[in-house]
Structures are given as structure tokens and as C-alpha cells.
Short mmCIF file of C-alpha atoms and ligand atoms in Angstrom, two decimals:
data_model
loop_
_atom_site.label_atom_id
_atom_site.label_comp_id
_atom_site.label_asym_id
_atom_site.label_seq_id
_atom_site.Cartn_x
_atom_site.Cartn_y
_atom_site.Cartn_z
CA UNK A 15 22.31 26.66 -56.92
CA UNK A 16 23.98 23.56 -55.57
CA UNK A 17 27.36 25.20 -54.94
CA UNK A 18 25.96 28.15 -53.02
CA UNK A 19 25.77 28.25 -49.25
CA UNK A 20 22.49 27.60 -47.49
CA UNK A 21 21.68 31.29 -46.91
CA UNK A 22 21.81 31.94 -50.66
CA UNK A 23 19.67 28.86 -51.34
CA UNK A 24 17.07 30.14 -48.85
CA UNK A 25 16.75 33.40 -50.73
CA UNK A 26 17.22 32.36 -54.33
CA UNK A 27 16.86 28.57 -54.58
CA UNK A 28 14.22 26.70 -56.56
CA UNK A 29 13.25 29.38 -59.04
CA UNK A 30 15.38 31.26 -61.54
CA UNK A 31 13.33 33.56 -63.79
CA UNK A 32 14.26 33.98 -67.44
CA UNK A 33 14.40 37.29 -69.25
CA UNK A 34 11.24 39.31 -68.55
CA UNK A 35 9.69 36.76 -66.17
CA UNK A 36 8.38 37.66 -62.69
CA UNK A 37 11.11 38.09 -60.05
CA UNK A 38 8.96 36.55 -57.32
CA UNK A 39 7.63 33.03 -57.91
CA UNK A 40 4.30 33.20 -59.74
CA UNK A 41 1.22 31.78 -58.01
CA UNK A 42 -0.21 29.43 -60.62
CA UNK A 43 -3.74 29.37 -59.25
CA UNK A 44 -5.06 26.89 -61.78
CA UNK A 45 -6.38 23.39 -61.26
CA UNK A 46 -5.61 22.37 -64.82
CA UNK A 47 -3.37 22.98 -67.83
CA UNK A 48 -4.20 23.21 -71.53
CA UNK A 49 -2.74 21.04 -74.33
CA UNK A 50 -2.92 21.21 -78.12
CA UNK A 51 -3.46 17.50 -78.62
CA UNK A 52 -4.59 14.47 -76.65
CA UNK A 53 -1.43 12.59 -77.55
CA UNK A 54 0.72 15.29 -75.97
CA UNK A 55 -1.28 15.05 -72.78
CA UNK A 56 -1.12 11.26 -72.99
CA UNK A 57 2.67 11.41 -72.71
CA UNK A 58 2.32 13.20 -69.38
CA UNK A 59 -0.07 10.56 -68.10
CA UNK A 60 2.43 7.86 -69.09
CA UNK A 61 5.23 9.79 -67.30
CA UNK A 62 6.95 9.87 -70.71
CA UNK A 63 7.21 13.67 -70.74
CA UNK A 64 7.50 16.25 -67.95
CA UNK A 65 4.78 18.81 -67.54
CA UNK A 66 1.64 19.73 -65.68
CA UNK A 67 -1.86 18.51 -66.31
CA UNK A 68 -3.74 18.58 -63.01
CA UNK A 69 -2.75 20.35 -59.77
CA UNK A 70 -3.68 17.36 -57.59
CA UNK A 71 -0.50 15.75 -58.91
CA UNK A 72 1.78 18.69 -59.52
CA UNK A 73 1.63 22.46 -59.68
CA UNK A 74 4.47 24.77 -60.79
CA UNK A 75 4.30 27.05 -57.71
CA UNK A 76 4.52 24.09 -55.36
CA UNK A 77 7.34 22.62 -57.42
CA UNK A 78 9.42 25.83 -57.23
CA UNK A 79 9.16 25.75 -53.45
CA UNK A 80 9.81 22.00 -53.21
CA UNK A 81 12.90 22.51 -55.37
CA UNK A 82 14.16 25.18 -52.97
CA UNK A 83 13.75 22.93 -49.92
CA UNK A 84 15.38 20.12 -51.90
CA UNK A 85 18.45 22.31 -52.51
CA UNK A 86 18.55 23.39 -48.87
CA UNK A 87 18.57 19.77 -47.66
CA UNK A 88 20.99 18.68 -50.39
CA UNK A 89 18.56 16.16 -51.89
CA UNK A 90 17.75 15.03 -55.43
CA UNK A 91 13.94 15.29 -55.47
CA UNK A 92 11.20 16.75 -53.27
CA UNK A 93 7.46 17.28 -53.07
CA UNK A 94 5.19 19.49 -51.02
CA UNK A 95 2.23 18.04 -49.12
CA UNK A 96 -0.81 19.57 -47.46
CA UNK A 97 0.64 19.09 -43.95
CA UNK A 98 3.47 17.56 -41.97
CA UNK A 99 1.12 14.68 -41.14
CA UNK A 100 0.63 13.97 -44.85
CA UNK A 101 4.40 14.15 -45.41
CA UNK A 102 5.16 11.56 -42.73
CA UNK A 103 2.28 9.33 -43.81
CA UNK A 104 3.36 9.40 -47.47
CA UNK A 105 7.05 8.93 -46.65
CA UNK A 106 6.33 5.73 -44.70
CA UNK A 107 3.40 4.41 -46.73
CA UNK A 108 5.38 4.83 -49.96
CA UNK A 109 7.49 1.82 -48.92
CA UNK A 110 5.59 0.04 -46.11
CA UNK A 111 2.41 -1.86 -46.92
CA UNK A 112 -0.07 -4.07 -45.08
CA UNK A 113 1.96 -6.82 -43.41
CA UNK A 114 5.11 -4.69 -43.12
CA UNK A 115 6.89 -3.31 -40.07
CA UNK A 116 8.67 -0.06 -39.21
CA UNK A 117 11.08 0.81 -36.37
CA UNK A 118 10.47 4.26 -34.91
CA UNK A 119 11.96 6.38 -32.18
CA UNK A 120 9.45 6.62 -29.33
CA UNK A 121 10.02 10.36 -28.75
CA UNK A 122 8.20 11.72 -31.77
CA UNK A 123 5.49 14.31 -32.31
CA UNK A 124 2.18 13.21 -30.73
CA UNK A 125 0.34 13.40 -34.04
CA UNK A 126 2.92 11.19 -35.73
CA UNK A 127 2.82 8.71 -32.85
CA UNK A 128 -0.95 8.46 -33.21
CA UNK A 129 -0.68 8.13 -37.00
CA UNK A 130 1.73 5.21 -36.60
CA UNK A 131 0.42 3.46 -33.49
CA UNK A 132 -3.30 3.76 -34.23
CA UNK A 133 -4.18 4.69 -37.80
CA UNK A 134 -1.43 2.95 -39.76
CA UNK A 135 -1.72 -0.03 -37.45
CA UNK A 136 -5.32 -0.34 -38.65
CA UNK A 137 -3.89 -0.48 -42.17
CA UNK A 138 -1.87 -3.55 -41.16
CA UNK A 139 1.49 -1.86 -40.63
CA UNK A 140 3.24 -2.65 -37.33
CA UNK A 141 5.52 -0.22 -35.52
CA UNK A 142 8.10 -0.97 -32.85
CA UNK A 143 8.95 2.11 -30.79
CA UNK A 144 12.46 2.32 -29.40
CA UNK A 145 14.00 4.73 -26.91
CA UNK A 146 16.17 7.10 -28.99
CA UNK A 147 18.94 6.60 -26.41
CA UNK A 148 18.82 2.80 -26.68
CA UNK A 149 22.00 0.80 -27.17
CA UNK A 150 22.95 -0.54 -30.59
CA UNK A 151 21.92 -4.00 -29.36
CA UNK A 152 18.48 -2.80 -28.28
CA UNK A 153 18.01 -1.08 -31.62
CA UNK A 154 19.14 -4.19 -33.44
CA UNK A 155 16.57 -6.30 -31.56
CA UNK A 156 13.71 -4.12 -32.86
CA UNK A 157 14.17 -5.24 -36.48
CA UNK A 158 12.12 -7.99 -38.13
CA UNK A 159 12.45 -9.68 -41.52
CA UNK A 160 9.54 -7.50 -42.77
CA UNK A 161 10.96 -4.17 -41.48
CA UNK A 162 10.86 -1.58 -44.29
CA UNK A 163 12.06 1.65 -42.70
CA UNK A 164 13.42 3.37 -39.59
CA UNK A 165 11.86 6.66 -38.48
CA UNK A 166 12.88 9.42 -36.05
CA UNK A 167 12.97 13.18 -35.44
CA UNK A 168 16.28 15.07 -35.48
CA UNK A 169 15.03 17.13 -32.50
CA UNK A 170 11.85 15.62 -31.08
CA UNK A 171 8.74 17.73 -30.57
CA UNK A 172 8.10 18.28 -27.67
CA UNK A 173 10.56 15.94 -25.89
CA UNK A 174 13.61 17.81 -27.31
CA UNK A 175 15.65 14.61 -27.50
CA UNK A 176 18.37 14.85 -30.15
CA UNK A 177 18.69 11.73 -32.28
CA UNK A 178 22.05 10.04 -32.72
CA UNK A 179 21.54 10.04 -36.49
CA UNK A 180 24.60 7.92 -37.29
CA UNK A 181 23.52 5.19 -34.86
CA UNK A 182 20.08 4.99 -36.45
CA UNK A 183 21.43 5.20 -40.03
CA UNK A 184 23.91 2.41 -39.37
CA UNK A 185 21.21 0.11 -37.99
CA UNK A 186 18.82 0.91 -40.86
CA UNK A 187 21.46 0.28 -43.50
CA UNK A 188 22.63 -2.96 -41.85
CA UNK A 189 19.06 -4.16 -42.46
CA UNK A 190 18.92 -2.72 -46.00
CA UNK A 191 16.19 -0.21 -45.22
CA UNK A 192 16.18 3.61 -45.37
CA UNK A 193 16.27 6.04 -42.45
CA UNK A 194 13.44 8.58 -42.63
CA UNK A 195 13.99 11.67 -40.46
CA UNK A 196 11.55 14.42 -39.59
CA UNK A 197 13.78 17.52 -39.58
CA UNK A 198 11.05 20.04 -38.69
CA UNK A 199 12.61 21.45 -35.50
CA UNK A 200 16.25 21.68 -36.55
CA UNK A 201 15.47 22.84 -40.12
CA UNK A 202 18.19 22.46 -42.80
CA UNK A 203 19.73 25.65 -41.39
CA UNK A 204 20.91 23.82 -38.28
CA UNK A 205 21.04 20.19 -39.40
CA UNK A 206 21.26 18.45 -42.76
CA UNK A 207 20.46 14.80 -41.99
CA UNK A 208 21.62 13.51 -45.40
CA UNK A 209 25.20 14.45 -44.43
CA UNK A 210 24.90 11.97 -41.54
CA UNK A 211 23.36 9.05 -43.41
CA UNK A 212 19.60 9.72 -43.43
CA UNK A 213 17.92 8.74 -46.71
CA UNK A 214 14.59 10.59 -46.66
CA UNK A 215 13.79 13.84 -44.82
CA UNK A 216 10.32 15.13 -43.98
CA UNK A 217 9.12 18.51 -42.73
CA UNK A 218 6.11 20.12 -41.23
CA UNK A 219 6.64 23.36 -43.16
CA UNK A 220 3.94 24.77 -40.87
CA UNK A 221 6.67 25.48 -38.30
CA UNK A 222 9.92 27.44 -38.83
CA UNK A 223 9.86 27.22 -42.62
CA UNK A 224 6.61 29.13 -42.92
CA UNK A 225 7.57 30.83 -39.68
CA UNK A 226 4.59 33.15 -39.34
CA UNK A 227 1.79 30.69 -38.51
CA UNK A 228 0.18 31.44 -41.85
CA UNK A 229 -0.21 28.07 -43.55
CA UNK A 230 -0.25 24.33 -42.80
CA UNK A 231 2.11 22.38 -45.05
CA UNK A 232 4.62 19.58 -45.38
CA UNK A 233 7.50 18.45 -47.53
CA UNK A 234 9.33 15.21 -48.36
CA UNK A 235 12.91 15.27 -49.66
CA UNK A 236 14.84 12.30 -51.05
CA UNK A 237 18.63 12.16 -50.71
CA UNK A 238 18.85 9.97 -53.81
CA UNK A 239 21.29 7.76 -51.92
CA UNK A 240 19.20 4.70 -51.15
CA UNK A 241 19.63 1.96 -53.74
CA UNK A 242 16.14 0.44 -53.96
CA UNK A 243 17.08 -1.96 -56.77
CA UNK A 244 19.89 -3.46 -54.67
CA UNK A 245 17.17 -4.59 -52.22
CA UNK A 246 14.40 -5.12 -54.77
CA UNK A 247 12.79 -7.96 -52.80
CA UNK A 248 12.07 -5.57 -49.92
CA UNK A 249 10.61 -2.78 -52.04
CA UNK A 250 8.34 -4.32 -54.70
CA UNK A 251 6.38 -1.04 -55.00
CA UNK A 252 9.48 0.71 -56.36
CA UNK A 253 11.18 -2.23 -58.06
CA UNK A 254 8.39 -4.08 -59.91
CA UNK A 255 6.01 -2.74 -62.59
CA UNK A 256 3.16 -0.52 -61.35
CA UNK A 257 0.02 -1.78 -63.09
CA UNK A 258 -1.79 1.41 -62.14
CA UNK A 259 0.85 3.35 -64.10
CA UNK A 260 1.17 1.53 -67.39
CA UNK A 261 3.67 -0.98 -66.06
CA UNK A 262 6.34 1.55 -65.05
CA UNK A 263 9.04 0.34 -62.66
CA UNK A 264 9.92 3.50 -60.72
CA UNK A 265 13.42 2.54 -59.60
CA UNK A 266 14.34 1.52 -63.15
CA UNK A 267 12.87 4.50 -64.97
CA UNK A 268 13.73 7.27 -62.49
CA UNK A 269 16.80 5.80 -60.77
CA UNK A 270 17.59 6.15 -57.11
CA UNK A 271 17.55 9.95 -57.47
CA UNK A 272 13.92 10.21 -58.57
CA UNK A 273 12.06 6.96 -57.89
CA UNK A 274 10.81 7.65 -54.36
CA UNK A 275 9.29 11.07 -55.02
CA UNK A 276 7.91 10.10 -58.44
CA UNK A 277 6.10 7.12 -56.92
CA UNK A 278 4.79 9.19 -53.99
CA UNK A 279 3.49 11.79 -56.45
CA UNK A 280 2.14 9.43 -59.11
CA UNK A 281 0.46 7.00 -56.70
CA UNK A 282 -0.12 8.61 -53.32
CA UNK A 283 -0.91 12.17 -54.45
CA UNK A 284 -3.09 10.78 -57.22
CA UNK A 285 -5.04 8.57 -54.82
CA UNK A 286 -5.04 10.57 -51.55
CA UNK A 287 -4.70 14.10 -52.91
CA UNK A 288 -3.01 15.79 -49.94
CA UNK A 289 -1.73 18.69 -52.01
CA UNK A 290 -0.45 22.01 -50.74
CA UNK A 291 -2.26 24.93 -52.36
CA UNK A 292 -0.22 27.28 -54.56
CA UNK A 293 -1.21 30.19 -52.27
CA UNK A 294 0.18 28.41 -49.23
CA UNK A 295 3.32 27.44 -51.13
CA UNK A 296 3.81 31.11 -52.01
CA UNK A 297 3.54 32.12 -48.34
CA UNK A 298 5.87 29.27 -47.41
CA UNK A 299 8.42 30.62 -49.87
CA UNK A 300 8.26 34.07 -48.26
CA UNK A 301 9.11 32.35 -44.99
CA UNK A 302 11.96 30.39 -46.53
CA UNK A 303 13.55 33.60 -47.83
CA UNK A 304 14.32 34.65 -44.26
CA UNK A 305 14.62 31.22 -42.58
CA UNK A 306 18.38 31.50 -42.00
CA UNK A 307 18.01 34.92 -40.37
CA UNK A 308 15.04 33.95 -38.21
CA UNK A 309 16.34 30.57 -37.00
CA UNK A 310 19.48 32.20 -35.65
CA UNK A 311 17.38 34.66 -33.59
CA UNK A 312 14.95 31.96 -32.41
CA UNK A 313 17.95 30.00 -31.10
CA UNK A 314 19.59 33.01 -29.44
CA UNK A 315 16.34 33.94 -27.67
CA UNK A 316 15.76 30.36 -26.55
CA UNK A 317 19.27 30.06 -25.14
CA UNK A 318 18.87 33.30 -23.16
CA UNK A 319 15.51 32.16 -21.76
CA UNK A 320 16.84 28.64 -20.99
CA UNK A 321 19.76 30.12 -19.02
CA UNK A 322 17.36 32.30 -17.04
CA UNK A 323 15.02 29.37 -16.26
CA UNK A 324 17.90 27.10 -15.28
CA UNK A 325 18.83 29.44 -12.42
CA UNK A 326 15.28 30.18 -11.22
CA UNK A 327 14.23 28.71 -7.88
CA UNK A 328 10.64 28.05 -9.02
CA UNK A 329 11.73 25.95 -12.00
CA UNK A 330 12.14 22.20 -11.37
CA UNK A 331 14.04 21.34 -14.53
CA UNK A 332 14.90 22.75 -17.97
CA UNK A 333 15.38 20.84 -21.17
CA UNK A 334 17.04 22.63 -24.08
CA UNK A 335 19.63 20.82 -26.20
CA UNK A 336 21.50 24.08 -26.79
CA UNK A 337 22.08 24.58 -23.05
CA UNK A 338 25.41 23.42 -21.67
CA UNK A 339 24.84 20.52 -19.31
CA UNK A 340 21.69 19.35 -21.10
CA UNK A 341 21.51 15.60 -21.63
CA UNK A 342 21.63 16.15 -25.41
CA UNK A 343 24.12 19.03 -25.47
CA UNK A 344 27.01 16.93 -26.84
CA UNK A 345 24.87 15.14 -29.44
CA UNK A 346 23.48 18.50 -30.53
CA UNK A 347 27.00 19.97 -30.76
CA UNK A 348 27.91 17.17 -33.16
CA UNK A 349 24.87 17.20 -35.47
CA UNK A 350 23.84 20.87 -35.20
CA UNK A 351 26.89 22.90 -34.14
CA UNK A 352 25.35 26.27 -35.05
CA UNK A 353 22.23 25.92 -32.92
CA UNK A 354 19.26 23.67 -32.23
CA UNK A 355 15.81 25.23 -32.19
CA UNK A 356 13.75 27.90 -30.44
CA UNK A 357 11.71 25.51 -28.33
CA UNK A 358 12.41 24.87 -24.65
CA UNK A 359 10.60 22.61 -22.23
CA UNK A 360 10.64 22.95 -18.48
CA UNK A 361 8.78 21.99 -15.33
CA UNK A 362 7.32 24.57 -12.94
CA UNK A 363 7.67 23.51 -9.30
CA UNK A 364 4.22 22.48 -8.10
CA UNK A 365 3.49 20.22 -11.07
CA UNK A 366 0.48 20.24 -13.35
CA UNK A 367 -1.49 22.94 -11.48
CA UNK A 368 1.47 25.34 -11.13
CA UNK A 369 2.31 24.92 -14.83
CA UNK A 370 -1.21 25.83 -15.89
CA UNK A 371 -1.39 28.81 -13.46
CA UNK A 372 1.98 30.10 -14.65
CA UNK A 373 0.91 29.97 -18.28
CA UNK A 374 -2.22 31.93 -17.46
CA UNK A 375 -0.10 34.86 -16.21
CA UNK A 376 2.12 35.18 -19.28
CA UNK A 377 1.48 38.32 -21.33
CA UNK A 378 3.78 38.02 -24.36
CA UNK A 379 3.64 34.24 -24.70
CA UNK A 380 0.17 33.13 -25.72
CA UNK A 381 -1.29 29.68 -25.16
CA UNK A 382 -1.41 27.94 -28.54
CA UNK A 383 -1.19 24.53 -30.14
CA UNK A 384 1.75 25.71 -32.15
CA UNK A 385 5.48 26.21 -32.13
CA UNK A 386 8.09 27.84 -34.25
CA UNK A 387 6.54 31.05 -35.44
CA UNK A 388 7.54 34.67 -34.98
CA UNK A 389 5.41 35.12 -31.82
CA UNK A 390 6.33 33.41 -28.57
CA UNK A 391 3.79 30.80 -27.52
CA UNK A 392 3.42 28.07 -24.92
CA UNK A 393 1.55 24.85 -24.39
CA UNK A 394 0.87 22.23 -21.73
CA UNK A 395 1.10 19.02 -23.83
CA UNK A 396 -0.25 16.62 -21.17
CA UNK A 397 -3.62 18.37 -21.20
CA UNK A 398 -3.71 19.21 -24.93
CA UNK A 399 -1.70 17.69 -27.80
CA UNK A 400 -0.81 14.53 -25.88
CA UNK A 401 -4.06 14.03 -23.97
CA UNK A 402 -4.86 10.86 -25.97
CA UNK A 403 -1.80 9.15 -24.46
CA UNK A 404 -1.96 7.32 -21.15
CA UNK A 405 0.67 7.99 -18.44
CA UNK A 406 2.95 5.19 -19.62
CA UNK A 407 2.80 6.36 -23.24
CA UNK A 408 3.32 9.96 -22.07
CA UNK A 409 6.54 8.99 -20.33
CA UNK A 410 7.70 6.89 -23.30
CA UNK A 411 7.21 9.88 -25.58
CA UNK A 412 9.25 12.05 -23.20
CA UNK A 413 6.39 14.19 -21.86
CA UNK A 414 5.79 14.58 -18.11
CA UNK A 415 2.60 15.99 -16.59
CA UNK A 416 4.37 19.19 -15.46
CA UNK A 417 6.03 19.91 -18.83
CA UNK A 418 5.54 23.39 -20.28
CA UNK A 419 6.65 23.80 -23.87
CA UNK A 420 7.76 27.33 -24.70
CA UNK A 421 8.43 28.32 -28.28
CA UNK A 422 10.59 31.43 -28.24
CA UNK A 423 9.66 33.85 -30.99
CA UNK A 424 11.53 36.75 -32.50
CA UNK A 425 10.71 39.33 -29.80
CA UNK A 426 13.37 40.93 -27.58
CA UNK A 427 14.94 38.32 -25.29
CA UNK A 428 14.85 40.60 -22.21
CA UNK A 429 11.13 41.21 -22.72
CA UNK A 430 10.56 37.45 -22.86
CA UNK A 431 12.57 36.91 -19.68
CA UNK A 432 10.78 39.73 -17.82
CA UNK A 433 7.41 38.29 -18.88
CA UNK A 434 8.35 34.87 -17.50
CA UNK A 435 9.71 36.43 -14.31
CA UNK A 436 6.46 38.32 -13.59
CA UNK A 437 4.34 35.21 -14.29
CA UNK A 438 6.47 33.16 -11.87
CA UNK A 439 6.22 35.94 -9.27
CA UNK A 440 2.44 35.95 -9.68
CA UNK A 441 2.11 32.27 -8.71
CA UNK A 442 4.59 32.40 -5.83
C1 PLP B 9 3.84 19.83 -36.25
C2 PLP B 9 4.67 18.66 -36.53
C3 PLP B 9 4.22 17.63 -37.39
C4 PLP B 9 2.86 17.67 -38.03
O1 PLP B 9 2.80 18.70 -38.95
P1 PLP B 9 1.44 19.45 -39.39
O2 PLP B 9 1.93 20.42 -40.39
O3 PLP B 9 0.83 20.05 -38.18
O4 PLP B 9 0.56 18.38 -39.99
C5 PLP B 9 5.07 16.58 -37.63
N1 PLP B 9 6.28 16.51 -37.07
C6 PLP B 9 6.74 17.47 -36.23
C7 PLP B 9 8.10 17.34 -35.64
C8 PLP B 9 5.96 18.57 -35.94
O5 PLP B 9 6.42 19.52 -35.10
#
């Protein structure tokens, strides 16, 4: 599949049936797998042979879908997880332990911010949050001798900042650590972070990939580019024997192409068990088959709505990286020339109260804690997803009190615009 274009990979990647096998990926709804002898199964436990023995570690349906996403991102190995939260937790925890430090963009998803700043902090991992628009010097100053990774979002949810990927990759690599990027909003259709120097990509597959709000899921993809062994002192978990796995040294046995995902599967999946179910993976694959078609429409609808909002007297400001004149328009043009995402944020004149009233009058767009599915939906982050943040943290994460996040679905753009127009008229 690797020579085909991304549209073909969306439809056909990850699974190629042999003669007489099912055309659609089979749902292997089985927790376990049968073997003829204990010694055969023993080889799997020792990671000496490839195969399945227990679906908490690996399941064929999930692996077909992970392989498809891996091809779409241009990586060397991938795994599905139960959620985007699990994907980001595993991606960071796979290389950062108690006593370590991570540099992260401050404009990241609220759930990820909380995971890092509160929960992983309790585990002894320190995070320094930097403004994604910081200078190279400011970024440089965030690093410590015990820094193990740099983290950011290609397009931040909900701040819609677009990361200067090359700036972050350069800083990470100057300090011999990988850049981990959450590519949920851009999707590999619009941005392939590995082409710009990112080392690990994560996804909340819950969003555009699934695309129909049918299943929570996540994915981690490794570019295979980061040379762990060249910086073995920084990454003992990958570069020294794992006593809990018969003394295997992941980076030695699986090389830079496979070490990261094998370790995350063998250790973290084994111990934490955040697996995606085969049923959900099957639904995710149905979404992936049309991702390239849907993303294009999401972006076209969002651009039409953004242009309408920009010229409306009741709208205080509009943020959409695909809109000419947006602060991130040029950065977006560079890293995602074909489009950005279907999500817009804007402020309704009158602040918090006006925003909430406006949302109450929308008929097509429903109020949901969600983005990126076929149906248009909207949210007021300051009173919902981000309510655990104080005002200072809200501002640092790029969310103001009047911000309305609108996720444009696949409906007719004129219908969406007329719906917004009547809701604005109703609060006038
Ligand atoms: C939704 C989201 C997550 C969390 O994913 P879940 O599947 O809800 O756990 C992480 N990152 C981004 C950018 C998201 O939009």
C-alpha cells in the first residue's frame, strides 16, 4: 500500500484478503486464541514469534485498523487504544517516568492538559507548558536535563492554534528527545506530521476518523525515525533489558521502527489494558473508508460558515485557520495546504450570556461535548469541557469566556448559515 495515495490507503489500507477471505475486515470477537502446544504459546509470550494469544494485548481486527492508520500517516508501527486520552497517556508514559520532565504546548485539549498537569504530575512527571507561538529562545529555555519528550497538537482543540511543527521538532531533536504530536483535528488527510519532523503521532479516533460519533477510540503511530539507541541514557525503558519481559531490550530487538509500539503494547497494554474493542475498531474502519471524502466537505462547510461569521455585526471575532487573515492562516497554508479542519471558534458580542443564548436558538447545530462528526454541533468550553481551569489557565489554553466552538458537519452549508443567522436574529 505504501506507494498509493492517501485516498486509496483510506479505502484499502491495512487489510488485504487472500483468496476466498472476507472482503470487509472480520470482527474477531474473541478474547483468546487457541494453540496446539504450550511451547508454541510460550514463544508468543517471549515475543519470539508473532501471533495472538489474548485480546488485551493484541487483536487482529484492531491490528488491521491500526495498520491502515499507520499507512495513512506514513509510519512504521501503530496501535489502537480505548480512547484518545489513553493514546496520549501511553505515548508520553512510554518514555517519561517518575522524575522525568516533558515540554508541552499550552494550547492543547482540556482533557490532555488535565492528564498532564494534574494526573501525570501526581505520578512524578513534570510538565512545562509553553506558548505555541513562543520564540526559539523561549522554547529552548523550557528544556531540562531530564526532559524526555515534547508534545503538541497540530491544530489545537479548541484554541485552533496551528503548531509550527518544524520549530518544535528542531528544538526536540537538539535535545535528543522525540516530538509527539496529536494530529486529531488535521487528520492525515490534511497534515502528515512525520513529513515535518514529528516522531510519534497520536489520535483521538473518536473524532473525524470515526466521523459518526459512534465509538470512543485512540491510536498511536511511530514514524520509526527516532534513534533511541543513539540516546540510550535518556531512554532506559527502551534501551536496557526489560525484566518483566524476559530481559528483552526493545530498541535492540525491534529496532527504531518497532521498539516504541512493541514496548507500549507489551508493557502498557498488558498492565493498564486500555484496549479498543474489535467492534469499535470495525466501526472506526468504516469511518476511515470515507475520511478523505468527508474531511474535504467538513473543511468547505467550515470555510463558508467562517466567512459568513466574519462579516456579521453581532460576531466579535472569528478564529479559523483556513480563513484568510487568520493569525494561523500562513502556518496552516504551509503544513496543511489542502485544508485545516471543520471546527471554528468565535465570540458572540455580549460575552458569556450572549454565547449561551445564541446556542440555545440553534436548530441544526446541537449542544454537545463533541466535535468532528457528521452532524453539526456546538459547545461553550468555558462552562463545560474547560470548567476545571481557572481564568488564567483558560487564557493560557487559548479559551476565552465568550468562545463558542462550532463543529461544522456534513449538512448543506447554506442551511448551516441560515440556522446561525436566525439564532443571531433571535438574540438581537
Ligand atoms: C477529543 C480529543 C482527545 C481525547 O480523546 P478521547 O477519544 O475523547 O479520549 C485528545 N486530543 C484531542 C485533540 C481531542 O480532540
